[in-house]
Backbone as CSV, one residue per row, in Angstrom:
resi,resn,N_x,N_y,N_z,CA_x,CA_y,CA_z,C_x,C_y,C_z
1,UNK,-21.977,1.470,1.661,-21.804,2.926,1.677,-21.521,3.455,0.278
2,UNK,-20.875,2.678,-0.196,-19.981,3.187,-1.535,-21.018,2.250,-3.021
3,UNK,-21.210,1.375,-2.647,-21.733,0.356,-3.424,-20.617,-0.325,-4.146
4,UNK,-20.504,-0.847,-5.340,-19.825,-2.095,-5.622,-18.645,-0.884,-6.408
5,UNK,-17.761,-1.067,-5.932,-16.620,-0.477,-7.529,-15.445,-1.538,-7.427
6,UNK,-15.888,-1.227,-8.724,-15.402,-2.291,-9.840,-13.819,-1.518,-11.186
7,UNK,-12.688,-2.161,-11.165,-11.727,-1.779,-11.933,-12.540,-1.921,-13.471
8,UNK,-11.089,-1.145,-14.140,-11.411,-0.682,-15.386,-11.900,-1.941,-16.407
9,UNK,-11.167,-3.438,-15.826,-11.592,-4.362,-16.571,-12.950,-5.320,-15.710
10,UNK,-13.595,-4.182,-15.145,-15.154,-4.719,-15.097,-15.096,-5.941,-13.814
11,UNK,-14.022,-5.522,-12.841,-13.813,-6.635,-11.531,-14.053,-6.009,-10.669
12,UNK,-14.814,-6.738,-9.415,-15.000,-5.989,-8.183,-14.302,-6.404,-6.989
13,UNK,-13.860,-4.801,-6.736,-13.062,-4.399,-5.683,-13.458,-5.377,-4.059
14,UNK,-13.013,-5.864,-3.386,-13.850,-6.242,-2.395,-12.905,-5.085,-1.027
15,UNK,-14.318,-4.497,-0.767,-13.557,-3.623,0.517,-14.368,-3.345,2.134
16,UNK,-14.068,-3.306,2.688,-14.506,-2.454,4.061,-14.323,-1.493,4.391
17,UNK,-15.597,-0.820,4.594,-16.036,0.882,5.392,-15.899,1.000,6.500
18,UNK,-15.024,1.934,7.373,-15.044,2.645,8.508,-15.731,3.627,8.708
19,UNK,-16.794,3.430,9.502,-17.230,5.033,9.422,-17.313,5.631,10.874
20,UNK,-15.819,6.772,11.189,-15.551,7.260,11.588,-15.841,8.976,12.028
21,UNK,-16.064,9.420,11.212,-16.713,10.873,11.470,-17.422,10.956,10.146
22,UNK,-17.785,12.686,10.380,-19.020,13.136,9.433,-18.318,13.622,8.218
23,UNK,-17.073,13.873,8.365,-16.603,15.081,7.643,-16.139,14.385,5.868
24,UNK,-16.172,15.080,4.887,-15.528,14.360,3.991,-13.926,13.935,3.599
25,UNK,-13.769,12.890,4.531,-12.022,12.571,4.386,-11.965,11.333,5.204
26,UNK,-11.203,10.844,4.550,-11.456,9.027,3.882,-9.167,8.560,4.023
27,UNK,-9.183,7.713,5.065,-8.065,6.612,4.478,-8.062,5.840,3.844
28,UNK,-7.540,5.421,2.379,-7.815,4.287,1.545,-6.305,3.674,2.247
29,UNK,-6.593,2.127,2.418,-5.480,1.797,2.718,-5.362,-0.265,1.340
30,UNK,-4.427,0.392,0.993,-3.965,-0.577,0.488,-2.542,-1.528,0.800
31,UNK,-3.155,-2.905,0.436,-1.840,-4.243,1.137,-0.611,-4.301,0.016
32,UNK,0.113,-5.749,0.447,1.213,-5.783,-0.122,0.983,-6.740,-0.909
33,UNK,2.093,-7.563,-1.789,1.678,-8.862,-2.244,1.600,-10.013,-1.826
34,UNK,0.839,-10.632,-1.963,0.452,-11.944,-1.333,-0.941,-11.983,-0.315
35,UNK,-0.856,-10.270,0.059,-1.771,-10.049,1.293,-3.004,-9.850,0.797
36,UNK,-4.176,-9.241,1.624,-5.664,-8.790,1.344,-5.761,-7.764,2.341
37,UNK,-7.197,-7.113,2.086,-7.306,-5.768,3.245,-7.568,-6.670,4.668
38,UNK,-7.378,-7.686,4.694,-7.633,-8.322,6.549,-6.760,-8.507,7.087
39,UNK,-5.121,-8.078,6.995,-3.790,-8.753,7.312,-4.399,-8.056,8.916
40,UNK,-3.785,-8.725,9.684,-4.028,-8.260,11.298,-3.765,-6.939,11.398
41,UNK,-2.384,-6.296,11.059,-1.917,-5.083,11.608,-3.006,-4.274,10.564
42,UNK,-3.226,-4.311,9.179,-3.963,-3.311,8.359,-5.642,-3.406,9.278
43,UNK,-6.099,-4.296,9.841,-7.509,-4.076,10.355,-7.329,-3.339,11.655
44,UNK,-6.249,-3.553,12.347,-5.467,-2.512,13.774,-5.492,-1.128,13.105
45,UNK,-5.100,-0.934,12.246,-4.785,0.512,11.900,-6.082,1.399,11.877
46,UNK,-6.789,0.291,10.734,-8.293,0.800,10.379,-9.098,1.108,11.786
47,UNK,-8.950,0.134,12.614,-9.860,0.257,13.503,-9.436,0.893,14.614
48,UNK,-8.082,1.517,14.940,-7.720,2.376,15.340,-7.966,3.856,15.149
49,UNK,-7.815,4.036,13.655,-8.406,5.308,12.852,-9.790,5.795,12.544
50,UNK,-10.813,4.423,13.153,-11.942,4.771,13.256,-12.681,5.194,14.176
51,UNK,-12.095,4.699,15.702,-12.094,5.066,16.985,-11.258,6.411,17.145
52,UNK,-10.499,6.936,16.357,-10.273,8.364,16.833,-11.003,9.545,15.681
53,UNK,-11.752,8.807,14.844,-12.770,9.693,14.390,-12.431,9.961,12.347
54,UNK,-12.347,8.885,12.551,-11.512,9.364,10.761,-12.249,8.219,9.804
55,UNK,-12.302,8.468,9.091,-13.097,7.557,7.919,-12.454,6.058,7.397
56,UNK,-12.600,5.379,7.090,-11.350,4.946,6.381,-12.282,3.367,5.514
57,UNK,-11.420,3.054,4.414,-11.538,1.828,3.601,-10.458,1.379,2.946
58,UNK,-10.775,-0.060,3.372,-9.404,-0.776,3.160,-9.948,-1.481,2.070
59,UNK,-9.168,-1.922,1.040,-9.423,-2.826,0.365,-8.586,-4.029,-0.294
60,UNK,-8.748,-5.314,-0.698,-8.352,-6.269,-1.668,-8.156,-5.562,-3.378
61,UNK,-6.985,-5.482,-3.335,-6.436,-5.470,-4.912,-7.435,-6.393,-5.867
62,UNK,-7.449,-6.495,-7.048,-8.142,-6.946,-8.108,-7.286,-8.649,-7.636
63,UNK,-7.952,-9.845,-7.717,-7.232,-10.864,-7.693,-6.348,-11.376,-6.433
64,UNK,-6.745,-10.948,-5.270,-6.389,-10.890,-4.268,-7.800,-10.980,-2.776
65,UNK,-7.489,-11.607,-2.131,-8.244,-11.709,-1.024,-9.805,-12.192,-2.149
66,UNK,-10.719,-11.742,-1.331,-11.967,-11.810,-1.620,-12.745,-11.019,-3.232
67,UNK,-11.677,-9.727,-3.459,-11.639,-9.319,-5.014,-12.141,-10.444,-6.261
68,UNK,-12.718,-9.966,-7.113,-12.454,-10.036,-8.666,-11.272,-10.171,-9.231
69,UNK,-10.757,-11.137,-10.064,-10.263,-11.195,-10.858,-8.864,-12.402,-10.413
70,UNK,-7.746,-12.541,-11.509,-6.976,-13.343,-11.182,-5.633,-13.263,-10.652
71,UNK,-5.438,-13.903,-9.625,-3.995,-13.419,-8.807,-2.822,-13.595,-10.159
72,UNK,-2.243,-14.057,-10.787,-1.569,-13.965,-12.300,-1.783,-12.845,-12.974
73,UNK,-2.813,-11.999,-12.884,-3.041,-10.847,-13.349,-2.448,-9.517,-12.616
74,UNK,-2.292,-10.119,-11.326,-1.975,-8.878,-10.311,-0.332,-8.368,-10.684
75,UNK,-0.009,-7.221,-10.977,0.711,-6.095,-10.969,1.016,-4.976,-10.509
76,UNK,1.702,-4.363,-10.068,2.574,-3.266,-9.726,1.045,-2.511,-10.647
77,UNK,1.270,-2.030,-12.031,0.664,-1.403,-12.803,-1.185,-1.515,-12.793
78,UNK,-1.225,-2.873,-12.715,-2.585,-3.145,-12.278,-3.189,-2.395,-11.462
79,UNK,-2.382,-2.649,-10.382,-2.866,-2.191,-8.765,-3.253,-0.715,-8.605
80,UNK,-2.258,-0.121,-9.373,-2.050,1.025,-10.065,-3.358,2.102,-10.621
81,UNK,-3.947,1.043,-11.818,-5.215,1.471,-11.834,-6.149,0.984,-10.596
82,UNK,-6.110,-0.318,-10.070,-7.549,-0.574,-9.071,-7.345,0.594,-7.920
83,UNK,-6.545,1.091,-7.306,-6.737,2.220,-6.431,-7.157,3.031,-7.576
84,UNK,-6.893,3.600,-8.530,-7.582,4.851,-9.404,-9.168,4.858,-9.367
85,UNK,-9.518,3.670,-9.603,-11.351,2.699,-9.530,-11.773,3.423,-7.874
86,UNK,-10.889,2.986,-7.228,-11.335,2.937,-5.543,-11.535,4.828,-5.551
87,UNK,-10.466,5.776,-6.012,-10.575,7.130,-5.508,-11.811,7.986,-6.728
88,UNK,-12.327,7.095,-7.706,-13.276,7.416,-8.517,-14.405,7.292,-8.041
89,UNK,-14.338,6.690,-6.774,-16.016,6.420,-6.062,-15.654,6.837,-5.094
90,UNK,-14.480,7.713,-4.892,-14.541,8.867,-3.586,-14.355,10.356,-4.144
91,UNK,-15.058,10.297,-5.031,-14.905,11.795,-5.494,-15.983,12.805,-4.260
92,UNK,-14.947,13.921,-4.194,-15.119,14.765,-3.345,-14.772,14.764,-1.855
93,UNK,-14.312,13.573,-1.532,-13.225,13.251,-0.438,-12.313,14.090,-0.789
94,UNK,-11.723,14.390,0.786,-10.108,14.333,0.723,-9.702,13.187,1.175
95,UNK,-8.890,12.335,0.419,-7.862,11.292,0.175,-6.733,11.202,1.334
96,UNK,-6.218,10.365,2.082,-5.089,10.276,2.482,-4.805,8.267,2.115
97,UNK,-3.469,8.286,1.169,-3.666,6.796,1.011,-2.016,6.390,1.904
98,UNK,-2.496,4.728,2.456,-1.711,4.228,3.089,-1.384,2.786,2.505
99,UNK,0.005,2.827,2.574,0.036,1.515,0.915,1.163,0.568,1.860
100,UNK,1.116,-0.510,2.070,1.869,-1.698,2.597,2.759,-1.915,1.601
101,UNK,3.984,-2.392,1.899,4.866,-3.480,1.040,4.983,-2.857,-0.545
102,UNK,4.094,-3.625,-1.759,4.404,-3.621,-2.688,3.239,-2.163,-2.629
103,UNK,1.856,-2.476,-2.162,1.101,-1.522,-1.875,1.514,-0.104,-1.543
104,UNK,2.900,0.149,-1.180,3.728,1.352,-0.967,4.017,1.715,-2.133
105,UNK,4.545,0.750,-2.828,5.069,1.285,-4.759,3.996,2.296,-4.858
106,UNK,2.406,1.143,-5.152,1.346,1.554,-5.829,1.233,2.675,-5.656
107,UNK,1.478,3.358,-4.295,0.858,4.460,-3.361,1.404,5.317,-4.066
108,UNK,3.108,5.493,-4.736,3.913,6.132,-4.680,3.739,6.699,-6.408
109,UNK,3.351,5.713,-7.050,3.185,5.654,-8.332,1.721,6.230,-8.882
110,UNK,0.910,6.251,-8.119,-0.385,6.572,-8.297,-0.664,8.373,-7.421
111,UNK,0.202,8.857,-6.062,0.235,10.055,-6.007,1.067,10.392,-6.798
112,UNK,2.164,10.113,-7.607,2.990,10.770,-8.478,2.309,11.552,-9.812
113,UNK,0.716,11.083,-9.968,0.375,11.148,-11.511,-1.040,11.648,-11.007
114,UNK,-1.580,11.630,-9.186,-3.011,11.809,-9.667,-3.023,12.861,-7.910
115,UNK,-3.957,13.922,-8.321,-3.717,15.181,-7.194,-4.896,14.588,-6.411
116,UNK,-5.411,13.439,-6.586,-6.439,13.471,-6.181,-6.068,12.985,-4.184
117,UNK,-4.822,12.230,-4.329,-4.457,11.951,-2.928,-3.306,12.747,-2.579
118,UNK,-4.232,13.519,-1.331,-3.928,15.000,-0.629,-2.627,14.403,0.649
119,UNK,-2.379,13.109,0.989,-1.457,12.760,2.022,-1.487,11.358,1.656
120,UNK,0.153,11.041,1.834,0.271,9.817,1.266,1.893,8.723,2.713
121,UNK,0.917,7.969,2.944,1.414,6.985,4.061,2.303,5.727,2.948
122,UNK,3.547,5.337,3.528,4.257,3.917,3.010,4.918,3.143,4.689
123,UNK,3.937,2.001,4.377,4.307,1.153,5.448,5.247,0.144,4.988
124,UNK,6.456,-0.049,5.104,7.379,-0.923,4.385,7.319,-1.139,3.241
125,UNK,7.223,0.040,2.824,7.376,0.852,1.212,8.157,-0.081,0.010
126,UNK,7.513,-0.953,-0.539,8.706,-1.191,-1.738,9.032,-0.144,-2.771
127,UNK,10.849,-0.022,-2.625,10.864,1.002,-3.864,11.806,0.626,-4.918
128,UNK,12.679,-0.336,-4.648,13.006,-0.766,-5.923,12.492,-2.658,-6.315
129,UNK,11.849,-2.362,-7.264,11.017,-3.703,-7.704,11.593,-4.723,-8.404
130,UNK,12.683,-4.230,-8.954,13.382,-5.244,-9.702,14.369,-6.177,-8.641
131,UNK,14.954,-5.667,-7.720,16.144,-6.084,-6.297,15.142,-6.888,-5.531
132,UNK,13.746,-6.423,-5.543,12.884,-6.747,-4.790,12.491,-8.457,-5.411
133,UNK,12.318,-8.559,-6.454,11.925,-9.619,-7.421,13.043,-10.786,-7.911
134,UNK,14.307,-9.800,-8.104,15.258,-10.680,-8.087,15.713,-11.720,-6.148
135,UNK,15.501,-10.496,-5.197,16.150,-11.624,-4.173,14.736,-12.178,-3.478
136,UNK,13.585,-12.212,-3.777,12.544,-13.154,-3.556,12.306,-14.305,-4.369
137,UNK,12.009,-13.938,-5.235,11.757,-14.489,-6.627,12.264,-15.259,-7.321
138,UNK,13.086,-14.497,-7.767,14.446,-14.494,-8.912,15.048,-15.832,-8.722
139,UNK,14.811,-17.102,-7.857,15.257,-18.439,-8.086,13.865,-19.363,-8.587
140,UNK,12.843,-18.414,-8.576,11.691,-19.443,-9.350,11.291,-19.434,-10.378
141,UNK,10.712,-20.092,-11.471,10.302,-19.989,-13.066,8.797,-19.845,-12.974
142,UNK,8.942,-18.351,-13.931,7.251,-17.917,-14.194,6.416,-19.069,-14.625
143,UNK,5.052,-19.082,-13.951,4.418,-20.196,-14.894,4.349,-21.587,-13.763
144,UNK,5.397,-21.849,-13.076,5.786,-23.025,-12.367,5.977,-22.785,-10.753
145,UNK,6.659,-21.879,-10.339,6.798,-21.283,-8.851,6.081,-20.864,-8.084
146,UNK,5.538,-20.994,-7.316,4.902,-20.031,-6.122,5.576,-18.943,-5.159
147,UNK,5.038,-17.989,-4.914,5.563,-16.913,-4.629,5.369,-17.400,-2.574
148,UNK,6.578,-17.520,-2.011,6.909,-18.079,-0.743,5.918,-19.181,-0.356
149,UNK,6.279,-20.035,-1.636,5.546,-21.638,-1.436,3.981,-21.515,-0.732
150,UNK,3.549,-20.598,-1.782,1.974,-20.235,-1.268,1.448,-20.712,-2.932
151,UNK,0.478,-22.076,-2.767,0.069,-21.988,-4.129,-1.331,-21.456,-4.231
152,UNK,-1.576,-20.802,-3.384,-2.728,-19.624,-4.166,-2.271,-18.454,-4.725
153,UNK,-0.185,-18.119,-4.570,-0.013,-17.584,-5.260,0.988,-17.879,-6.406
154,UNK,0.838,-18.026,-7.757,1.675,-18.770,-8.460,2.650,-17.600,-9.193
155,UNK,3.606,-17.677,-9.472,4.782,-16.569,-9.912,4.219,-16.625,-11.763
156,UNK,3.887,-15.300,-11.906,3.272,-15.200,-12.880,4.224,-14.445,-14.167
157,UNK,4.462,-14.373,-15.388,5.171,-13.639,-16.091,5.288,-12.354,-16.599
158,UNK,3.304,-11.945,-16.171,3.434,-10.700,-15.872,3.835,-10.123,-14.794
159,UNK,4.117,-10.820,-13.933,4.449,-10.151,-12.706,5.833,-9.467,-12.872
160,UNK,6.281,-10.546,-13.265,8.233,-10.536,-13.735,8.607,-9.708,-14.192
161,UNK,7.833,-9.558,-15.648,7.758,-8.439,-16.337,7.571,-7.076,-15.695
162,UNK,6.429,-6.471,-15.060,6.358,-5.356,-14.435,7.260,-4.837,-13.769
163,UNK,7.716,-5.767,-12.895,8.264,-5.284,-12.095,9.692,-4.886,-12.678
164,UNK,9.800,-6.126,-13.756,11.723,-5.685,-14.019,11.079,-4.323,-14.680
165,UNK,10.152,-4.057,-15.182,9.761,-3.155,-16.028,10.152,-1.679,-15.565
166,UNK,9.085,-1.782,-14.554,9.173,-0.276,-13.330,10.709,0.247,-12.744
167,UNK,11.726,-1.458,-12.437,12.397,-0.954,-11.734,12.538,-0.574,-10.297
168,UNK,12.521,0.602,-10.452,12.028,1.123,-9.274,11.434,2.199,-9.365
169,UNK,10.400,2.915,-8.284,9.976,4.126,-7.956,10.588,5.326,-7.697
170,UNK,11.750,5.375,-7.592,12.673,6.654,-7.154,12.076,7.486,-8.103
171,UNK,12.261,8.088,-9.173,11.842,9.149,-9.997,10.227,9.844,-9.722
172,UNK,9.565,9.114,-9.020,8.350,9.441,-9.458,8.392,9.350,-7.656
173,UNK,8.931,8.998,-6.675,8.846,9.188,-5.559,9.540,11.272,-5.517
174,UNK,10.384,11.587,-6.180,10.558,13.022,-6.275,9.697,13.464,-6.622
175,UNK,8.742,13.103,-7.191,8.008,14.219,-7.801,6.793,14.532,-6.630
176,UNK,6.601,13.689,-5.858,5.686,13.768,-4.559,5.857,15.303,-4.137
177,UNK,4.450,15.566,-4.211,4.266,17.211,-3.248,4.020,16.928,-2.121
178,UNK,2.924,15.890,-2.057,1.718,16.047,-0.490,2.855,15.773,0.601
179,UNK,1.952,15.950,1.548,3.160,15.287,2.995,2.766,13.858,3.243
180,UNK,4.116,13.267,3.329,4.655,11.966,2.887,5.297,10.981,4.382
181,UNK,4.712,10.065,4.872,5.191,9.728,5.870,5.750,8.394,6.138
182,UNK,7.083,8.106,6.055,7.198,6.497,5.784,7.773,5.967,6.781
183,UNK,7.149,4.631,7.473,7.468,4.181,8.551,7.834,2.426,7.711
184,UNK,9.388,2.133,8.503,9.679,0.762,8.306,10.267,0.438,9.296
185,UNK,10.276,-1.067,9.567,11.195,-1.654,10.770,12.897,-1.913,10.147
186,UNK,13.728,-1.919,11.809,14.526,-2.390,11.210,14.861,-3.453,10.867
187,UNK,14.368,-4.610,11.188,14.391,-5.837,10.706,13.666,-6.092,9.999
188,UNK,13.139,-5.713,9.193,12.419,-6.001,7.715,13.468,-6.968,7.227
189,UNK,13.091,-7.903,6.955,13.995,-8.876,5.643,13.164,-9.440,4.530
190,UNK,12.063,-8.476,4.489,11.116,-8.745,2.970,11.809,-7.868,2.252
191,UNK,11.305,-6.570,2.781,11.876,-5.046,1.714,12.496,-4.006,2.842
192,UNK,14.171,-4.493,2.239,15.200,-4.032,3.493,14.836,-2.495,4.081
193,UNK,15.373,-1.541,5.171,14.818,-0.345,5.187,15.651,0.485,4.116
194,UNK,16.460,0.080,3.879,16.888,1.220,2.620,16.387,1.740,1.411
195,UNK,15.182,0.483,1.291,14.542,1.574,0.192,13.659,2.620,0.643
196,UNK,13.219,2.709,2.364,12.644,3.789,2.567,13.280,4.854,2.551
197,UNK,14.838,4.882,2.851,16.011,5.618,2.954,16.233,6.627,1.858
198,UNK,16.269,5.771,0.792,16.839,5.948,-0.586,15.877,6.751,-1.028
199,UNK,14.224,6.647,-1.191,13.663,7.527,-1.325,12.918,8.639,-0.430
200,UNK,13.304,8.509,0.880,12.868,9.906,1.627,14.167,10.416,1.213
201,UNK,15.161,10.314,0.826,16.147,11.496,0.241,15.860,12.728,-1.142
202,UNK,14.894,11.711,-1.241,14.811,12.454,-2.843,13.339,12.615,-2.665
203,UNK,13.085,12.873,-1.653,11.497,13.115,-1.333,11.408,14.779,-0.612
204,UNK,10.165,15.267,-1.126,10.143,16.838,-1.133,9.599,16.980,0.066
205,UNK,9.761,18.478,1.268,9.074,18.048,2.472,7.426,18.624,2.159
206,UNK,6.459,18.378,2.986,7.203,17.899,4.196,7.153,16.206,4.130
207,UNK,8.157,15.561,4.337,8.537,14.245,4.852,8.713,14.008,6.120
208,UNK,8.457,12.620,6.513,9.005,12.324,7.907,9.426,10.360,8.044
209,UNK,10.263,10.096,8.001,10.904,8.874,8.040,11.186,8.428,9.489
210,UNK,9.817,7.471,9.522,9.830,6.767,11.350,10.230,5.029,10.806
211,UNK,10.999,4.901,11.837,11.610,3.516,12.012,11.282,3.211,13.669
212,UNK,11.252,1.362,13.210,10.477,0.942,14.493,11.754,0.041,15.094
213,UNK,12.468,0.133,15.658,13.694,-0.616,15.970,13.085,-2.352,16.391
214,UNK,13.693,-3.170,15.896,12.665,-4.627,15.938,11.922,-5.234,15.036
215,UNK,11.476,-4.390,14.254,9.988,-4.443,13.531,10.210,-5.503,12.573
216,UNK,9.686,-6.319,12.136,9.414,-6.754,10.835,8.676,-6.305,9.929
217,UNK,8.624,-6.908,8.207,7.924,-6.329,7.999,6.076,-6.050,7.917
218,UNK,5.738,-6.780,8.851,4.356,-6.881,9.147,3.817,-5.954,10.315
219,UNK,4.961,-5.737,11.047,4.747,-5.112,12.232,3.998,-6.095,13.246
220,UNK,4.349,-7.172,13.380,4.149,-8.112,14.035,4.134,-7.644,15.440
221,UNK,3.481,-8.332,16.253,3.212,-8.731,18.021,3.359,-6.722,18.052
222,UNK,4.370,-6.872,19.367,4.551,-5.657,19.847,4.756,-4.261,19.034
223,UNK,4.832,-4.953,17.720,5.585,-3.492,16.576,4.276,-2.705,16.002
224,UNK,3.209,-3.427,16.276,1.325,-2.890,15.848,1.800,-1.663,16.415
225,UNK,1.642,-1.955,17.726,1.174,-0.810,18.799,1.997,0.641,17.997
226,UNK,3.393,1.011,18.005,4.142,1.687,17.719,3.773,2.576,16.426
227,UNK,3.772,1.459,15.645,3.020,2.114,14.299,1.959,2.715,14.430
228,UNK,0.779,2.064,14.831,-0.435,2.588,15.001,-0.063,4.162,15.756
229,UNK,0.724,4.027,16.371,0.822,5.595,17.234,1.676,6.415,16.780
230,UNK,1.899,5.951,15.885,2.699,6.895,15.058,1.592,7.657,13.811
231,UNK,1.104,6.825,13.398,0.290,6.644,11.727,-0.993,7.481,12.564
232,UNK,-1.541,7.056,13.291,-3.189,7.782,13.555,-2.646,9.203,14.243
233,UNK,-1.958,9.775,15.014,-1.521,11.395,14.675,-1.405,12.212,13.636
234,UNK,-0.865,11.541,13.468,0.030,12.090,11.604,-0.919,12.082,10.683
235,UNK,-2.297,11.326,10.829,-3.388,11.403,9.326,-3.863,12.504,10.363
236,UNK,-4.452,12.160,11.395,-5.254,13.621,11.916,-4.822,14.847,11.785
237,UNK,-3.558,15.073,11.744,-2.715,16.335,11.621,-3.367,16.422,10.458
238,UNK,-2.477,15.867,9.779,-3.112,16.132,7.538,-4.526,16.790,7.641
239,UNK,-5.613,16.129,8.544,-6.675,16.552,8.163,-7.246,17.329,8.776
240,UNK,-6.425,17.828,9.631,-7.036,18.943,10.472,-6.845,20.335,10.144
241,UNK,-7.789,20.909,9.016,-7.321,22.257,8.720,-8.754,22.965,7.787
């Protein structure tokens, strides 16, 4: 549909098209770290949102899943630009982006700076990156560790870097205009719910902060369903006007 797009350093995106209605308006949905656009619940969503009539493309980060390029390369900042690549080959869409996990930062960091995404979704939103890095991480050595004893993913020093870098998103989560919708479980023990907390406070409306009592953070077994019925209203609303 789209043909090949490719980030600023000449890598291709690997993604899947929904094609849901006629109209021009598009879900980009982006994962977390470690993940790709096929995690079970992100292809539920998609294919939920395509059956009630809405567009949507999911994709693999640069260095991730089926993508271009090298997982050691992947960043907070990276990622940053490869959604910028992805909404450059949706010009003239309206945008609604939906960002997983670390994919929530991206979301948060990339509507903060670009008007181009008109509604913006965080599914177990990471918002502070450094707390996030220190209690995952933070007992392994860049270079040598794998990131949750996965060695296709190896703990990289740019990673370390970025993230202590960024911090966190709070500042640039205020500056959010669009309407903003963040859903986390309460049993998340990747990325606790308080950082969804911490920044729907300082988030402009309209906001809406849904919690899934149970949930992990994948939205595992029974916690799909909930989300999904929460998330496919709430984009149709956005785009119904």
């Amino acid at each position: 549909m789209f043909g090949e797009i490719k980030n600023t350093q000449g890598e291709k995106l690997d993604y899947i098209y929904h094609k849901g209605g006629e109209l021009k308006q598009i879900v980009v949905i982006g994962h977390g770290v470690t993940g790709n656009k096929d995690r079970p619940f992100v292809v539920a969503l998609a294919e939920a949102l395509e059956k009630s009539g809405v567009n949507v493309l999911r994709f693999s980060f640069s260095g991730n899943g089926d993508s271009e390029g090298k997982f050691t390369d992947s960043t907070i900042s990276k990622e940053v630009e490869d959604l910028g690549a992805v909404l450059d080959t949706l010009s003239g869409y309206e945008i609604l982006y939906v960002g997983h996990s670390m994919g929530g930062a991206v979301g948060v960091l990339r509507t903060s700076q670009d008007n181009r995404i008109n509604a913006l979704v965080s599914l177990s939103g990471m918002v502070d990156t450094a707390e996030f890095y220190k209690r995952e991480f933070g007992m392994l050595k860049a270079g040598e560790g794998f990131m949750w004893d996965e060695e296709t993913c190896p703990l990289s020093q740019a990673y370390v870097d970025d993230m202590l870098q960024i911090g966190n998103v709070l500042a640039q989560g205020a500056k959010i205009k669009v309407p903003w919708l963040l859903v986390h479980g309460t049993e998340d023990d990747v990325v606790p719910i308080k950082d969804s907390e911490d920044i729907f406070a300082k988030a402009h409306e309209p906001k809406e902060l849904f919690t899934i009592p149970g949930s992990n953070h994948v939205f595992s077994n029974e916690h799909t369903a909930p989300m999904i019925e929460k998330v496919v209203p709430w984009v149709k609303k956005q785009f119904a006007h």
